[in-house]
Coordinates of C-alpha atoms and ligand atoms in Angstrom, one line a residue:
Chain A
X1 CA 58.2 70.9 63.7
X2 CA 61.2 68.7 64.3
X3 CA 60.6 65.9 66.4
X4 CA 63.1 64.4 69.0
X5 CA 63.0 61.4 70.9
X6 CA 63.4 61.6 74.4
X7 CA 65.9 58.8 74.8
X8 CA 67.9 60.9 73.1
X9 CA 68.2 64.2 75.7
X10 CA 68.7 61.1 78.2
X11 CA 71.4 59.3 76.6
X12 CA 73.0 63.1 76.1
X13 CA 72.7 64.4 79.7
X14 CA 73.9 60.9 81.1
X15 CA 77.0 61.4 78.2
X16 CA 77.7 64.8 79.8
X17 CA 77.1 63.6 83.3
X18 CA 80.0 61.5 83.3
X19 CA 82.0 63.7 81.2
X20 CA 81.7 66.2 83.3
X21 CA 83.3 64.8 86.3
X22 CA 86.3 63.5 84.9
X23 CA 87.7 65.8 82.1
X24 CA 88.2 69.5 83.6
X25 CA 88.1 71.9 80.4
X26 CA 91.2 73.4 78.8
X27 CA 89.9 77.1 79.6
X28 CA 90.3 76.4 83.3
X29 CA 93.7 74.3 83.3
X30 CA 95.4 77.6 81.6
X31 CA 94.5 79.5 83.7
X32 CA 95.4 77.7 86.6
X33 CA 98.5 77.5 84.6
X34 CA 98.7 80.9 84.0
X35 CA 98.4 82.2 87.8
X36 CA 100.8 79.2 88.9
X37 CA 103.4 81.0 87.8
X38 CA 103.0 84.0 88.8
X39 CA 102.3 82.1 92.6
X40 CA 104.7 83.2 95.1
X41 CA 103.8 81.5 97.9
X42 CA 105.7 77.8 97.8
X43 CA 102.9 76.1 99.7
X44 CA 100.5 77.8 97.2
X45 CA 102.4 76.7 94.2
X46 CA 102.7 73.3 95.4
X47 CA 98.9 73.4 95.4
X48 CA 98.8 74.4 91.9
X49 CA 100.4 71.8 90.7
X50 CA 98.5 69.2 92.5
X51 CA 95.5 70.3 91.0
X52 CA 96.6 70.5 87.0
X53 CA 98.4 67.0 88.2
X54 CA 95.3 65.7 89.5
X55 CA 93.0 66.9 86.0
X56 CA 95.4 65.3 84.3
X57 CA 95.3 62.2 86.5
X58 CA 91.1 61.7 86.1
X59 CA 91.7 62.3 82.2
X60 CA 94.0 59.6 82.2
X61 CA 92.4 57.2 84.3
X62 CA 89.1 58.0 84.2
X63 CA 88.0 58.8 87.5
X64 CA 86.2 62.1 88.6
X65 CA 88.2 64.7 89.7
X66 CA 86.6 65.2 92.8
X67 CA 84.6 63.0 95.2
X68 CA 81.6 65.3 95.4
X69 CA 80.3 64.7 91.9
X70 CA 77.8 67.7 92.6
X71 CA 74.4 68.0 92.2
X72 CA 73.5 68.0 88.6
X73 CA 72.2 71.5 87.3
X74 CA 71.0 71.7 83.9
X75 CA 70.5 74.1 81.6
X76 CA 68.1 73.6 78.7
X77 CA 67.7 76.4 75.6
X78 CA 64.7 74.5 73.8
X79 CA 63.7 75.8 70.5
X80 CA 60.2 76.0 69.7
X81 CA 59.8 74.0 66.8
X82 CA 60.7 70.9 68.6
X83 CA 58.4 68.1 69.8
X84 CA 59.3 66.3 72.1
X85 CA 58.1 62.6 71.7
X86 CA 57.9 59.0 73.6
X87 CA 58.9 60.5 77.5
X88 CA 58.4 63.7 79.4
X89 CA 61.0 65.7 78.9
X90 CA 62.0 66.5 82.5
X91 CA 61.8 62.7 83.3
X92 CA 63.8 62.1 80.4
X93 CA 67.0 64.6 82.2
X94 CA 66.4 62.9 85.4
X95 CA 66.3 59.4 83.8
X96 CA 70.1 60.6 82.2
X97 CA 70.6 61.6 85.5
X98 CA 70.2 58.7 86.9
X99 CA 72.4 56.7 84.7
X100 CA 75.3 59.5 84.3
X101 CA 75.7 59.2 88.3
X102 CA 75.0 55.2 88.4
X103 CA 77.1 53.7 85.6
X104 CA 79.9 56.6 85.8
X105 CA 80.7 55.5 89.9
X106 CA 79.6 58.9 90.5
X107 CA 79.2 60.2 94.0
X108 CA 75.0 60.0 95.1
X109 CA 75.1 63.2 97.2
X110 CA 71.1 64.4 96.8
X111 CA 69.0 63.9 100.3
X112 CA 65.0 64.2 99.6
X113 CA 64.0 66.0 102.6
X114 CA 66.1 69.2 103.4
X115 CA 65.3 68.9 107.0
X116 CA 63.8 65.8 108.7
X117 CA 65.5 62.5 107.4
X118 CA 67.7 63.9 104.8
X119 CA 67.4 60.6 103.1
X120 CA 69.5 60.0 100.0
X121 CA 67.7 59.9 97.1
X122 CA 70.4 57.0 95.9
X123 CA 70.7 58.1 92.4
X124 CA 71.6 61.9 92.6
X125 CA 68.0 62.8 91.1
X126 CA 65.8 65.3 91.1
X127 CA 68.6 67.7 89.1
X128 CA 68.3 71.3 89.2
X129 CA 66.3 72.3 85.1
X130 CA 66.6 75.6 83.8
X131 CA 64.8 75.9 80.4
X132 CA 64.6 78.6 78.2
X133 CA 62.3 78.4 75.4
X134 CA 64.1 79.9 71.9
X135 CA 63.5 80.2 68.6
X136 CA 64.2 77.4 66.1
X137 CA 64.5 73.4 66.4
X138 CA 67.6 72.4 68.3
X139 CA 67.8 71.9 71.9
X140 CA 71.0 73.1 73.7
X141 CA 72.0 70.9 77.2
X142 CA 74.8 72.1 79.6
X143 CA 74.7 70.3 82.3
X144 CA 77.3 71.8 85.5
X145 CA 78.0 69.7 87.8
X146 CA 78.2 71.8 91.2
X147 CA 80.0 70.7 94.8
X148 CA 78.3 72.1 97.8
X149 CA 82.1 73.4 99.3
X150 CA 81.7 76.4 97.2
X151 CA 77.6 76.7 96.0
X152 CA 77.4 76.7 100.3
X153 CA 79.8 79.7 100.4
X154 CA 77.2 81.7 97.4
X155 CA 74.7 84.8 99.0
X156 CA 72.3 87.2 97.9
X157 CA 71.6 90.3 99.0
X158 CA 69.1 93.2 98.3
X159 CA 71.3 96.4 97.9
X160 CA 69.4 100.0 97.8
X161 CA 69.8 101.3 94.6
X162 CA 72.1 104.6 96.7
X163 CA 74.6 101.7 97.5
X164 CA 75.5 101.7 93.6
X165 CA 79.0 100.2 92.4
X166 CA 80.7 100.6 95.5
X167 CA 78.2 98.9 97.3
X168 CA 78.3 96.0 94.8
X169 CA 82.0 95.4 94.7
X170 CA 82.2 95.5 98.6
X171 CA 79.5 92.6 99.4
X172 CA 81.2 90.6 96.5
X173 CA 84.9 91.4 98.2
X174 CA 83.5 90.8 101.5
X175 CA 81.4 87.5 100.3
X176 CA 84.7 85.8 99.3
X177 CA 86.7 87.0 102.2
X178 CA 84.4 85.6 104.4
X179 CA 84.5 82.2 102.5
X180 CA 88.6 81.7 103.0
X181 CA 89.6 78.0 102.0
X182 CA 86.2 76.7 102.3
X183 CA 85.1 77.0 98.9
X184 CA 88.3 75.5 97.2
X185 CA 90.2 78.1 95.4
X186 CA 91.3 79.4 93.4
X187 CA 87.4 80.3 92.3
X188 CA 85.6 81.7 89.8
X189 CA 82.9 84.2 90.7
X190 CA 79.7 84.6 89.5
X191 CA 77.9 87.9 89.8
X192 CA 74.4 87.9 89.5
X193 CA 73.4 92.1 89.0
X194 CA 69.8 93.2 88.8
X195 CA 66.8 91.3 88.3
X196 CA 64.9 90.6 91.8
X197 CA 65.2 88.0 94.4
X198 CA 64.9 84.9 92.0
X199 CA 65.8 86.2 88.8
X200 CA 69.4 87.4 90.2
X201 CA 70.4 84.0 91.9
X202 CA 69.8 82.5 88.7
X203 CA 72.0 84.9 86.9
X204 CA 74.8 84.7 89.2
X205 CA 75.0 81.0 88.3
X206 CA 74.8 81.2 84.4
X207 CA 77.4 83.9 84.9
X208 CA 79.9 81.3 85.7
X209 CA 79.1 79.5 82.5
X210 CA 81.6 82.0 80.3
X211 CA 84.4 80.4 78.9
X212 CA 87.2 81.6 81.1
X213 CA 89.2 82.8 78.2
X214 CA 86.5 85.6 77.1
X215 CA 85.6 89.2 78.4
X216 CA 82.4 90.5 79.8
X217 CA 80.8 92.8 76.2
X218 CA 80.2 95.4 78.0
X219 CA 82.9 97.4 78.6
X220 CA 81.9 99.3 82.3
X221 CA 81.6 95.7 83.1
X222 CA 84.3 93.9 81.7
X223 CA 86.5 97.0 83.5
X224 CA 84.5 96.0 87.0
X225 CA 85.5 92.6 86.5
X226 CA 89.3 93.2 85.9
X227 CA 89.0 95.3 88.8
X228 CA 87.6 92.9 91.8
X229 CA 90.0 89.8 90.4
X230 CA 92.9 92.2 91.1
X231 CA 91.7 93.4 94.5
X232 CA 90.3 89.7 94.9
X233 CA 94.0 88.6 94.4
X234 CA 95.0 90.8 96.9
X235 CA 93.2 89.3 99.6
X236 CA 96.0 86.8 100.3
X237 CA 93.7 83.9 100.9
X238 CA 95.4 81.3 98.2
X239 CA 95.4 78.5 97.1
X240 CA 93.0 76.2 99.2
X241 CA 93.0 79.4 101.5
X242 CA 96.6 78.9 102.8
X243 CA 97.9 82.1 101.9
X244 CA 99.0 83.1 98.0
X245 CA 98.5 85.4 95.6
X246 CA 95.6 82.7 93.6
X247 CA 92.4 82.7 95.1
X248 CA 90.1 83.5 92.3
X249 CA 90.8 83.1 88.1
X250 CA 87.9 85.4 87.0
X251 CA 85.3 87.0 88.5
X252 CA 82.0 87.0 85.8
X253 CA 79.2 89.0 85.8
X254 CA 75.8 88.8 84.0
X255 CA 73.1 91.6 84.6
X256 CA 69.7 92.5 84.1
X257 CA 67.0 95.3 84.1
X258 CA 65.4 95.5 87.9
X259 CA 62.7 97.7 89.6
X260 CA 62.9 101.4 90.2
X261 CA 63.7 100.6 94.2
X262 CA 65.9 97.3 93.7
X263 CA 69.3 96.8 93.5
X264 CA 69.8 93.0 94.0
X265 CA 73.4 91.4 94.1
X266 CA 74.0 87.7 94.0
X267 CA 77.4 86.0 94.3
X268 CA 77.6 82.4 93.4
X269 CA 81.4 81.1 93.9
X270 CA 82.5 78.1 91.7
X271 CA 85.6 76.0 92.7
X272 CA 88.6 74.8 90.7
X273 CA 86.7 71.9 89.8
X274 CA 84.6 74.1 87.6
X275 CA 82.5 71.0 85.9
X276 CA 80.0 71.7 82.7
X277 CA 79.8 70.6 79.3
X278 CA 77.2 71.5 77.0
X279 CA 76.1 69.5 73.5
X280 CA 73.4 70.0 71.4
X281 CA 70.4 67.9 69.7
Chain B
X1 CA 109.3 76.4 104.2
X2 CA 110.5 72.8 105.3
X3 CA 110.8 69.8 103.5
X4 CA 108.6 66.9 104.0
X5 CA 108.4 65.2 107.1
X6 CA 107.0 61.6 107.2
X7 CA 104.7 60.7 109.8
X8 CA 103.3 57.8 111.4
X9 CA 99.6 57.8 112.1
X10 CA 98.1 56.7 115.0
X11 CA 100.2 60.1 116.3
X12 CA 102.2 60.3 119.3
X13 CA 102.2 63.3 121.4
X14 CA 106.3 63.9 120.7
X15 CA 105.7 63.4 116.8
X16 CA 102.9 66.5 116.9
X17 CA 105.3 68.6 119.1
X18 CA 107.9 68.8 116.2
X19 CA 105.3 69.9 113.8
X20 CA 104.5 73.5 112.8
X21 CA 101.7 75.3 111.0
X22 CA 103.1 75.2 107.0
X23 CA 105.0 71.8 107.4
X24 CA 104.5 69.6 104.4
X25 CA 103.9 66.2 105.7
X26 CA 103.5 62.8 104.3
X27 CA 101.8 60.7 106.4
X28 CA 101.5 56.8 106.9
X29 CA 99.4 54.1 108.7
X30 CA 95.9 53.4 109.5
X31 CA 93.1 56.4 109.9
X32 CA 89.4 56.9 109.5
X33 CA 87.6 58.4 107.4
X34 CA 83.6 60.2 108.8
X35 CA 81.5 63.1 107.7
X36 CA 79.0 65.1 108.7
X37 CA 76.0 61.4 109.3
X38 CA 79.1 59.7 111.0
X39 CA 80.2 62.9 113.3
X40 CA 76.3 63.2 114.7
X41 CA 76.2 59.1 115.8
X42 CA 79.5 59.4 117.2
X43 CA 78.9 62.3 119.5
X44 CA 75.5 60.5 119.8
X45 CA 77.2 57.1 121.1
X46 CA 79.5 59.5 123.7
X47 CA 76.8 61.2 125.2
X48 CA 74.8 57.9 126.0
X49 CA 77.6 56.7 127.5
X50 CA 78.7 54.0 125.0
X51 CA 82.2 52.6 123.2
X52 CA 82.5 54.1 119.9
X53 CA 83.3 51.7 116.6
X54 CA 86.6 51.9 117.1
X55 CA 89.4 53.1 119.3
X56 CA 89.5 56.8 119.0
X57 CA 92.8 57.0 121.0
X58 CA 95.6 58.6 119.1
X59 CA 93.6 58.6 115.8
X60 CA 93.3 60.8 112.7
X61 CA 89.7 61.1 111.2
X62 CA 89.8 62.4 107.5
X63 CA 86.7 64.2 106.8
X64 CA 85.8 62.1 102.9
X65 CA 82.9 60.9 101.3
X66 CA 84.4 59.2 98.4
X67 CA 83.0 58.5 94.9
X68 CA 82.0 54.7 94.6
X69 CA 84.7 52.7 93.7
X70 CA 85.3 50.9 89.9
X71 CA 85.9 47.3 90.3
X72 CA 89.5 46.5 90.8
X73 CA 89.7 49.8 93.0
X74 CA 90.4 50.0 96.3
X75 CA 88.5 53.2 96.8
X76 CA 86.9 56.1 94.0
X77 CA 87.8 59.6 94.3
X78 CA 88.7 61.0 97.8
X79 CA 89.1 64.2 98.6
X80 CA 88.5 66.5 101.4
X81 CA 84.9 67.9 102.6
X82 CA 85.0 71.0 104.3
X83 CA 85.8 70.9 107.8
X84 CA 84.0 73.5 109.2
X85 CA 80.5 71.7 109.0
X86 CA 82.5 69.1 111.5
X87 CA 83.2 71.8 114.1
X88 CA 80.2 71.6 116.4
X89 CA 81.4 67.3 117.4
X90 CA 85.0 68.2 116.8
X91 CA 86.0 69.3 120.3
X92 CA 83.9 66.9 122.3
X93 CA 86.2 64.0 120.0
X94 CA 89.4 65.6 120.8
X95 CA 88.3 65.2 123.9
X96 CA 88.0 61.4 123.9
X97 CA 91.0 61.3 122.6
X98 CA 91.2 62.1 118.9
X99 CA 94.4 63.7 117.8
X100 CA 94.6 64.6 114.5
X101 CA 92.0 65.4 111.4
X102 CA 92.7 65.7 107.7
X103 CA 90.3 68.1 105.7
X104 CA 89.6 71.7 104.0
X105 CA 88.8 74.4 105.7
X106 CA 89.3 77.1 108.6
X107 CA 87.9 75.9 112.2
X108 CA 86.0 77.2 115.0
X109 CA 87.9 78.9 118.0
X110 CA 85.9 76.3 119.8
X111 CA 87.9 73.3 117.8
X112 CA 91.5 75.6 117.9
X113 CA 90.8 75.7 121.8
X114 CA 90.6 72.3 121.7
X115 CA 93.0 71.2 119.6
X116 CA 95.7 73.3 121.9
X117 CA 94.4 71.7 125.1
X118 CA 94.5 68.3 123.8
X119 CA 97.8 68.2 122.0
X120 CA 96.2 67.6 118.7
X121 CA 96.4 68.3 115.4
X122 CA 94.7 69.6 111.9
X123 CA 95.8 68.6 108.7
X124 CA 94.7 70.5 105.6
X125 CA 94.8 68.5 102.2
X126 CA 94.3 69.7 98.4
X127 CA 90.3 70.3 98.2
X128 CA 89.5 68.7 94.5
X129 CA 92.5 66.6 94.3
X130 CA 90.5 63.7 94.7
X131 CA 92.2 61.2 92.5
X132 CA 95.9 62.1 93.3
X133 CA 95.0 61.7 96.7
X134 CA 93.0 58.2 96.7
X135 CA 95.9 57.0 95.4
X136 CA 97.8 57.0 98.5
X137 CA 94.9 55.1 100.0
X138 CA 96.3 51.3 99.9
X139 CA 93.5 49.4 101.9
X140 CA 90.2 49.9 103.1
X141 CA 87.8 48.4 105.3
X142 CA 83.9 49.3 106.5
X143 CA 84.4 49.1 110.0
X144 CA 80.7 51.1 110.8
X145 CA 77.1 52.5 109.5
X146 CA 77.4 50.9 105.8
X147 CA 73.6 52.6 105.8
X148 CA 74.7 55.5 105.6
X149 CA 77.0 54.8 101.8
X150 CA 79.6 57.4 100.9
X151 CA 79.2 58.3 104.6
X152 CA 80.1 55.1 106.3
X153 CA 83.4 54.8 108.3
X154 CA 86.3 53.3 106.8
X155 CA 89.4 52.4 108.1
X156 CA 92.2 53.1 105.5
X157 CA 95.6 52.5 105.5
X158 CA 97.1 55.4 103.6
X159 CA 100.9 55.7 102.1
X160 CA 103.0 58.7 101.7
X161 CA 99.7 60.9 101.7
X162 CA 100.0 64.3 101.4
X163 CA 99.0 67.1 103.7
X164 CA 100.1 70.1 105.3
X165 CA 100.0 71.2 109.0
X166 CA 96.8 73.9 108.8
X167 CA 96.5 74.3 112.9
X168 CA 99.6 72.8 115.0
X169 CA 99.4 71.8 118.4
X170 CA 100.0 75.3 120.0
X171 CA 96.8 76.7 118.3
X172 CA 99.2 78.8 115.6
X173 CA 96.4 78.4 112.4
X174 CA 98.0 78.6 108.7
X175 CA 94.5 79.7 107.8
X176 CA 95.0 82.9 109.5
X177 CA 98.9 83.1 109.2
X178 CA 99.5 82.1 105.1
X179 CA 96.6 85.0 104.1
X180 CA 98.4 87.6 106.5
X181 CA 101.5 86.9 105.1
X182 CA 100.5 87.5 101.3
X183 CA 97.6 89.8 101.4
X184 CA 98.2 93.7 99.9
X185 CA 96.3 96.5 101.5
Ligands
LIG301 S1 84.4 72.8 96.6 FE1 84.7 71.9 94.5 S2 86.8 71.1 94.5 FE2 86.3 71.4 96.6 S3 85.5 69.5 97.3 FE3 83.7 70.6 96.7 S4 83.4 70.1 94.5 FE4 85.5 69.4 95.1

């Protein structure tokens, strides 16, 4: 048993937290660079640029990239042979939460009550915690940091199982089609496949966590991917949704085993400001 | 595609009639900045008959909630929210007198029939670009709700910012005309 003191996931989570926001990772700046070049449409290609200038501006002068700083989601792979001593280990995220958002001059975009007084919670707390328990004694953290422009634009939807891969490829065309500029592009999608209700909204959100530079392993998959980013592309929305030939750099999907009578689908679109950094204890 | 056209905010009626959906502009002078909090007490103060915090006449509203700012900044990251969330108070402030607003976004039909019938103007700026755009923000004031943080209004002067017509003044809507023009069926 390995034990870890839970000032250290805070100190972590708060390190990533801040992190986050300001550095955009190289996977997504080449491929922005990438399909800036092959951009025909001027406005489009003008956005482009603004956008690789702008990571490099928040690198450089250490500000966040974007002014919604996200709600924190965090994902946890906790091995079993750790103890965890000192704190509670959720209140131990939430307390690197806190600091991440408060001494990084982060945006405090988390209201307590959905409905009635949507009163800010003032420190960007509760986060969203995902934990998967694994084997060994190390404990993974990513934290993603998500804006609401394009998690607002996500759906899920149960399919019948006779609706198969055509089915599936037209509610994720027609998801982002419906979503024009609103969502930032150029996107990445996440593809949640299988699963029920829960299970598949989930997936569609860890689906997005791929390195942008890598391939779906399964072939039928990777072959479905290639194929909705083409016909994606050919949508026209563009950059910001102005017209252009960029409005989504991968479309990733993650799937799982589901009941006899299921076919659930869920579409989870990520912005340019695709935020999350993971470190491990 | 034009070049960039400099324009002088509070607008005037003849500036906005030059303009066409896809112009790049750079625009100067004082605007305000209120979301979705700020929207709901301004319509709020209209319908019970009462001034608003400031003049409305002639102005631009950007739709922002910046990041707090570090000391020595004038303000943190500032961006663009989406627009659309706006649309429900956005005609009745046209109305009043509002002529222009900066954000992300497609629009209502409601807002483009108001924007046509009011002369005004929508402005579409980089979603994300947050720091390349705060830094043609030169001054900023609170002028009402600091309660309500990242929300609050602001009065900012901004310099050479950088935004592109979305909707122009006769309703024509770069939202619908840009995908059209690139999309392969
Ligand atoms: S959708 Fe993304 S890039 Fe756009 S404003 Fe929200 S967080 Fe920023």
């Amino acid at each position: 048993m390995r034990e870890v003191n839970a000032s250290e996931i805070t100190n972590i989570v708060k390190q990533l937290c801040i992190e986050n926001n300001i550095n955009l990772d190289k996977d997504v700046t080449e491929k922005i660079i990438e399909f800036e070049k092959k951009e025909d449409s001027p406005i489009g290609k003008q956005i482009l640029e603004q956008i690789l200038i702008n990571a490099k501006l928040a690198t450089e002068e250490n500000r966040p990239m974007c002014q919604d700083t996200g709600i924190a989601v965090i994902f946890v792979e906790l091995g079993q042979d750790v103890h965890i001593s000192k704190d509670n280990f959720y209140d131990a995220i939430n307390e690197g939460v806190k600091r991440g958002y408060t001494q990084g001059y982060l945006r405090k975009s988390v209201v307590e009550d959905p409905v009635f007084d949507r009163k800010n919670t003032k420190d960007n707390t509760p986060a969203i915690i995902h934990t998967d328990i694994i084997p060994g004694d190390k404990i993974k953290i990513t934290v993603a940091s998500k804006g609401a422009g394009s998690e607002n634009m996500s759906e899920i939807k149960m399919l019948k199982p006779a609706d198969g891969i055509d089915g599936v490829k037209d509610f994720i065309l027609d998801r982002v089609k419906r979503s024009g500029g609103m969502p930032c592009p150029p996107i990445i999608v996440g593809v949640g496949i299988g699963g029920n209700f829960e299970q598949c909204a989930y997936l569609s959100k860890k689906a997005l966590l791929r390195p942008l530079n890598t391939r779906n392993p399964d072939t039928r998959w990777d072959t479905v991917e290639k194929e909705l980013l083409t016909r994606i592309n050919q949508l026209g929305i563009g950059p910001i949704g102005l017209g252009g030939r960029t409005t989504a750099l991968a479309v990733q999907i993650l799937t799982m085993p589901c009941h006899i009578a299921s076919l659930p689908v869920a579409v989870n679109l990520q912005c340019h400001a695709h935020r999350h950094k993971t470190a491990t204890i | 595609m034009t070049e960039e056209r400099i324009l002088q905010a509070p607008l005037k009626t003849k500036d906005i009639e030059k303009l066409t959906c896809g112009d790049k502009v750079m625009l100067n002078g004082t605007i305000y900045t209120a979301r979705d909090a700020a929207h709901k007490r301004l319509i709020q103060l209209l319908e019970d008959g009462k001034p608003l915090p400031f003049d409305i006449k002639d102005q631009i509203i950007y739709y922002v909630g910046p990041t707090p700012e570090k000391p020595g900044e004038v303000i943190g990251s500032a961006g663009p929210t989406t627009s659309g969330r706006m649309d429900p108070y956005t005609p009745r402030l046209l109305d009043a007198g509002l002529k222009g607003m900066i954000g992300k976004g497609q629009r209502s039909k409601e807002v483009i029939e108001a924007i046509v019938r009011n002369k005004s103007i929508y402005f579409a700026a980089t979603g994300g670009a947050s720091v390349l755009l705060a830094k043609s923000i030169k001054k900023l004031k609170i002028i009402a709700y600091k309660d309500l943080g990242t929300e609050a209004i602001r009065e900012i002067y901004v310099e050479n910012f950088p935004c592109i017509v979305a909707i122009d003044f006769r309703g024509r809507d770069l939202y619908e005309k840009g995908p059209e023009k690139y999309q392969i069926l």
